[in-house]
PDB file of C-alpha atoms in Angstrom:
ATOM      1  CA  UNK F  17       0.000   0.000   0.000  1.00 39.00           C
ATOM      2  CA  UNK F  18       2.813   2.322   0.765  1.00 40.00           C
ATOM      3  CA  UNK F  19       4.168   1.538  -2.362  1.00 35.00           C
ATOM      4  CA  UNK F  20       0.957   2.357  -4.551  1.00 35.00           C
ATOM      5  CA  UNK F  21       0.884   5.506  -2.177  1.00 36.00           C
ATOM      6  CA  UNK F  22       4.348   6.518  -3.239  1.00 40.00           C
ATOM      7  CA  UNK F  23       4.055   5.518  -6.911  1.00 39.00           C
ATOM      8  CA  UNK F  24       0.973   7.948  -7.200  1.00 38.00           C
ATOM      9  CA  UNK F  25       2.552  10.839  -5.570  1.00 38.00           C
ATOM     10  CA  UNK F  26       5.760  10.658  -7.590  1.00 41.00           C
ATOM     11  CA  UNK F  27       3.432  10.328 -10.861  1.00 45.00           C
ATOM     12  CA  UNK F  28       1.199  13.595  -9.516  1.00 44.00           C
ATOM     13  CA  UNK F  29       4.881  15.454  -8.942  1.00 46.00           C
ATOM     14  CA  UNK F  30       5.699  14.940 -12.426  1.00 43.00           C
ATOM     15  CA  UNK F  31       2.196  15.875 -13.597  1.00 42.00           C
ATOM     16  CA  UNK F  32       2.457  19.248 -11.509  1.00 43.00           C
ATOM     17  CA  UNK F  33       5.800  19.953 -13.299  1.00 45.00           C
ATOM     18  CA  UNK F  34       4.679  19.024 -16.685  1.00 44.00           C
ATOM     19  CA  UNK F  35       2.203  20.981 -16.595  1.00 45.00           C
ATOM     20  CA  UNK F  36       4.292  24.460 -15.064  1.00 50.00           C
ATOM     21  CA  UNK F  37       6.430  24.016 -17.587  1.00 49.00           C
ATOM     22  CA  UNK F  38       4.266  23.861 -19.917  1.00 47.00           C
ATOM     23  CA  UNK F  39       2.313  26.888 -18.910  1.00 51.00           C
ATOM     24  CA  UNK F  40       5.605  29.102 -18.862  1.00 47.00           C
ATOM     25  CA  UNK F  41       6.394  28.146 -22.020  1.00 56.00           C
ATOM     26  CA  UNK F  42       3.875  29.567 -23.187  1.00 77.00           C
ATOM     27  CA  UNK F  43       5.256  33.247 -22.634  1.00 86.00           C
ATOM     28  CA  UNK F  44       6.282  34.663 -25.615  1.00 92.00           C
ATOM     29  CA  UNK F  45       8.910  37.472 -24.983  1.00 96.00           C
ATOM     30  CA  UNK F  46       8.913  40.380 -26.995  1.00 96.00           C
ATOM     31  CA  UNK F  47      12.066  41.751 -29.155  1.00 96.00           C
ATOM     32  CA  UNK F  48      12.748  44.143 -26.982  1.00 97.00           C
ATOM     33  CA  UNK F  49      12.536  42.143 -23.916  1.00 98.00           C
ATOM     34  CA  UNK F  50      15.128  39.598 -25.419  1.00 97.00           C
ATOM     35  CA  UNK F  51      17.391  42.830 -26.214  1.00 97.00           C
ATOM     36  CA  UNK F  52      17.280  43.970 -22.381  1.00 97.00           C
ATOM     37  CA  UNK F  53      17.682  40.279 -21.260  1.00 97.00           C
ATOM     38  CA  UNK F  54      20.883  39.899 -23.564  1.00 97.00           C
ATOM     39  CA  UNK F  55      22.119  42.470 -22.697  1.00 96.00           C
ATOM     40  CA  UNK F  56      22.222  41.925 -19.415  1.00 96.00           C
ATOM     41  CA  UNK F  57      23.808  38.649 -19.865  1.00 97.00           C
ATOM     42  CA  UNK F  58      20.534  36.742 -19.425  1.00 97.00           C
ATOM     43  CA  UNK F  59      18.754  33.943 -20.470  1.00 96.00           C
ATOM     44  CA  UNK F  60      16.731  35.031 -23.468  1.00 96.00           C
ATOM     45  CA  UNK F  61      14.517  31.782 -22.425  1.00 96.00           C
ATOM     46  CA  UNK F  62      11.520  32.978 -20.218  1.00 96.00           C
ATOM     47  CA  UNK F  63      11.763  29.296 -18.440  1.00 95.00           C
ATOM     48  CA  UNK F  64      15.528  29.941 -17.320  1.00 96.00           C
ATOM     49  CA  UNK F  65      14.784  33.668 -15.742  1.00 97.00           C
ATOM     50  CA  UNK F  66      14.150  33.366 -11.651  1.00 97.00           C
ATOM     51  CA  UNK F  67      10.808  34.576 -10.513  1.00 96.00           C
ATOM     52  CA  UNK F  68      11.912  37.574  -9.423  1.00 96.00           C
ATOM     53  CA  UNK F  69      13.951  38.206 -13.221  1.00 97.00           C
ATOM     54  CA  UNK F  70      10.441  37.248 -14.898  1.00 97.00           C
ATOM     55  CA  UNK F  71       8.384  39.633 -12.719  1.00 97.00           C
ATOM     56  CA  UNK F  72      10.809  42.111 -13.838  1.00 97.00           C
ATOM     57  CA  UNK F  73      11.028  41.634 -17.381  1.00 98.00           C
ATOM     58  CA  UNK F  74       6.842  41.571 -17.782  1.00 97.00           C
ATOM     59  CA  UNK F  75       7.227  45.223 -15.838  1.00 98.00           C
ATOM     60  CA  UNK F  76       9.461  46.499 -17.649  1.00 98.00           C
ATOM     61  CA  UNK F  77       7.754  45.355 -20.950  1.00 98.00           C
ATOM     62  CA  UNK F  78       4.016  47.435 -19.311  1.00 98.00           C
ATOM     63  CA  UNK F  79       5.831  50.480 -18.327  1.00 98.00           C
ATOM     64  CA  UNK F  80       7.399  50.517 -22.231  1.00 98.00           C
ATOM     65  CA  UNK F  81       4.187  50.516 -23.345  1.00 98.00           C
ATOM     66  CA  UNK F  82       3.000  53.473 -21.388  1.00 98.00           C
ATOM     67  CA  UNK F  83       6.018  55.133 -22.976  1.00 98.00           C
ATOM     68  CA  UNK F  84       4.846  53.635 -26.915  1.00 97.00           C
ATOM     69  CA  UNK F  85       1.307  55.244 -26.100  1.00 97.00           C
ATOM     70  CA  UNK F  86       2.520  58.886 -24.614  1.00 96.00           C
ATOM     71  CA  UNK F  87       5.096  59.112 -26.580  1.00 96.00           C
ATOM     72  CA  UNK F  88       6.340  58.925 -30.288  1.00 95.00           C
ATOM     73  CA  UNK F  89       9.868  58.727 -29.035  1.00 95.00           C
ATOM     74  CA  UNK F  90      11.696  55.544 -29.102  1.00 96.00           C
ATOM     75  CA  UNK F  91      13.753  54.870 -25.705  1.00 97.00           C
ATOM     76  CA  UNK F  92      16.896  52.856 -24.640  1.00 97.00           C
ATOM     77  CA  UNK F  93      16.819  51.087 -21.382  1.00 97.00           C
ATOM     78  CA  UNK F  94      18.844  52.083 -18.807  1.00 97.00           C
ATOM     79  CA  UNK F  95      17.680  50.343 -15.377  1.00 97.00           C
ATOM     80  CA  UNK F  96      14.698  49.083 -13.487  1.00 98.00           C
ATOM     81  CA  UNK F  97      14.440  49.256  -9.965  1.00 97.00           C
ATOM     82  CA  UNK F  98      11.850  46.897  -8.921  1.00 96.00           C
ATOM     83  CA  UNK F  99       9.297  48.476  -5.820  1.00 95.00           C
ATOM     84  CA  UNK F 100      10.327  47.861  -2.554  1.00 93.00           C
ATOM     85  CA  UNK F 101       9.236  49.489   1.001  1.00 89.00           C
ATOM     86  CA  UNK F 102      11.794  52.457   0.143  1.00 91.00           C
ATOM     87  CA  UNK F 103      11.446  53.372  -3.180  1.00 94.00           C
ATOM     88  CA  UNK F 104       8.799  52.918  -5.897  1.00 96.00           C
ATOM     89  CA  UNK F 105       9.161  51.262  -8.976  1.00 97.00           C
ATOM     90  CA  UNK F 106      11.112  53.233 -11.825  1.00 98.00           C
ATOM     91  CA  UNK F 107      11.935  52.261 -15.189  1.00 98.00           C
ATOM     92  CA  UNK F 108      14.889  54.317 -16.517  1.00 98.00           C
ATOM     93  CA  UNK F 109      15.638  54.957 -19.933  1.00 98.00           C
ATOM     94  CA  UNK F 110      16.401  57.571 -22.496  1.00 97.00           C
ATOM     95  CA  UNK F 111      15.780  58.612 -25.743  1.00 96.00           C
ATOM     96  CA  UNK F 112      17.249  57.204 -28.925  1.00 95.00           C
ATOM     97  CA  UNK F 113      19.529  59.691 -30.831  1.00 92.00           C
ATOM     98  CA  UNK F 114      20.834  61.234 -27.207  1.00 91.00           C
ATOM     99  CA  UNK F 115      22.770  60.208 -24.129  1.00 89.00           C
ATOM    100  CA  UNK F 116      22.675  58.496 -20.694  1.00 89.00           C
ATOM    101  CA  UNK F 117      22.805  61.666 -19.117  1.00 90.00           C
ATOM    102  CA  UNK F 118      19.500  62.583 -20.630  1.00 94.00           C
ATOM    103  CA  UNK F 119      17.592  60.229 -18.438  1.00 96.00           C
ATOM    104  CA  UNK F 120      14.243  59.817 -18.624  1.00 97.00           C
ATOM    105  CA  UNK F 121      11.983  58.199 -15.229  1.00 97.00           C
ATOM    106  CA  UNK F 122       9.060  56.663 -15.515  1.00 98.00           C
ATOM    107  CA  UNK F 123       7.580  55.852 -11.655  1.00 98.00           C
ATOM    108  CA  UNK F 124       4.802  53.845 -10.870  1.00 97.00           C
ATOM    109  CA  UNK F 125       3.459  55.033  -7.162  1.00 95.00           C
ATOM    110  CA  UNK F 126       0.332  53.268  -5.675  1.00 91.00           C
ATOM    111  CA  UNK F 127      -2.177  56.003  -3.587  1.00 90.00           C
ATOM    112  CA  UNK F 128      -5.188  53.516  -2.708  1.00 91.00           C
ATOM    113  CA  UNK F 129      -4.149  50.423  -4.257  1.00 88.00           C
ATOM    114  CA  UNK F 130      -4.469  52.366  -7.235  1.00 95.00           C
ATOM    115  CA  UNK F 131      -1.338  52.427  -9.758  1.00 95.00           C
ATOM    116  CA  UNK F 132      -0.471  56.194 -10.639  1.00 97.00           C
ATOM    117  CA  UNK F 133       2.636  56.148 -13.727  1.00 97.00           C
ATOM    118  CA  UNK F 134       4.319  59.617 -13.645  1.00 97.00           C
ATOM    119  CA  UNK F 135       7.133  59.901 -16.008  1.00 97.00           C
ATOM    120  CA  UNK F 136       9.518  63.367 -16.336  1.00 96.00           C
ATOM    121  CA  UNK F 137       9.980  63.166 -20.389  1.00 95.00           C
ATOM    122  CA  UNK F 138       8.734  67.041 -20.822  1.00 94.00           C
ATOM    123  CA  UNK F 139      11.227  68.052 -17.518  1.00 93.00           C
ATOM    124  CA  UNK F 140      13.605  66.750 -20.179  1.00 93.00           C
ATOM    125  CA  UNK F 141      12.300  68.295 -23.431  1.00 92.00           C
ATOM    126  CA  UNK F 142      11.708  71.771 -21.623  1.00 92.00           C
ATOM    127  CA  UNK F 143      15.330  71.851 -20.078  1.00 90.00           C
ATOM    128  CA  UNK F 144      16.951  70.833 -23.800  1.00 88.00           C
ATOM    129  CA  UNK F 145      14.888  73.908 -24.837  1.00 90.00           C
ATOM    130  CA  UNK F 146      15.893  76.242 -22.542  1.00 88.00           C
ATOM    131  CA  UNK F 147      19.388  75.301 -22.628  1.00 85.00           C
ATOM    132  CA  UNK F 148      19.228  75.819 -26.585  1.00 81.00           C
ATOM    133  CA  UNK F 149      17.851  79.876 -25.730  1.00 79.00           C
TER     134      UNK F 149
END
């Protein structure tokens, strides 16, 4: 009986994987996902990321599509600092044709469970402006 017992539970363990792995595979990575990923000497295989690395990379994919739909600006990532009980998340990039040190921030806060994405693009715009008067 102990046997059968441990027979069935092996056979449901390799169900349960099966079928996680399965399910992961399933997430298709975009091209630019695969570009931050590579070039952050990562796995460009969504299955080989930690949990924490494939939390990150899904973020970072949302908060570059808040950027595609403000903006018709293409950006190069930077960083992301994932939210944590100091800081709130940031995604930091800048735009294609200038430099690093023209950063751009986008910042997710939560006020109410709600999330509020703030980004400082036009701080950026204005200043290049002003220091072209």
């Amino acid at each position: 009986m102990i046997c059968c017992f441990i027979i069935c539970l092996v056979g449901c363990g390799v169900k349960i994987k099966t079928e996680h792995s399965q399910k992961n595979s399933q997430v298709e990575l975009t091209s630019r996902q695969k570009k931050i990923l590579k070039e952050a000497g990562l796995s460009t295989n969504y299955d080989d990321l930690l949990s924490s690395q494939r939390i990150a990379i899904k973020r970072i994919e949302e908060l570059y599509k808040y950027l595609d739909s403000e903006y018709d600006e293409e950006f190069i990532y930077e960083g992301y600092i994932a939210p944590n009980s100091l800081q709130d998340e940031q995604l930091i990039v800048y735009p294609q044709g200038l430099t690093e040190s023209d950063i751009v921030t986008v910042t997710v806060s939560k006020i109410d469970d709600k999330e509020i994405i703030t980004d400082d693009y036009l701080n950026l715009l204005l200043r290049m402006i002003m220091n072209h008067i």
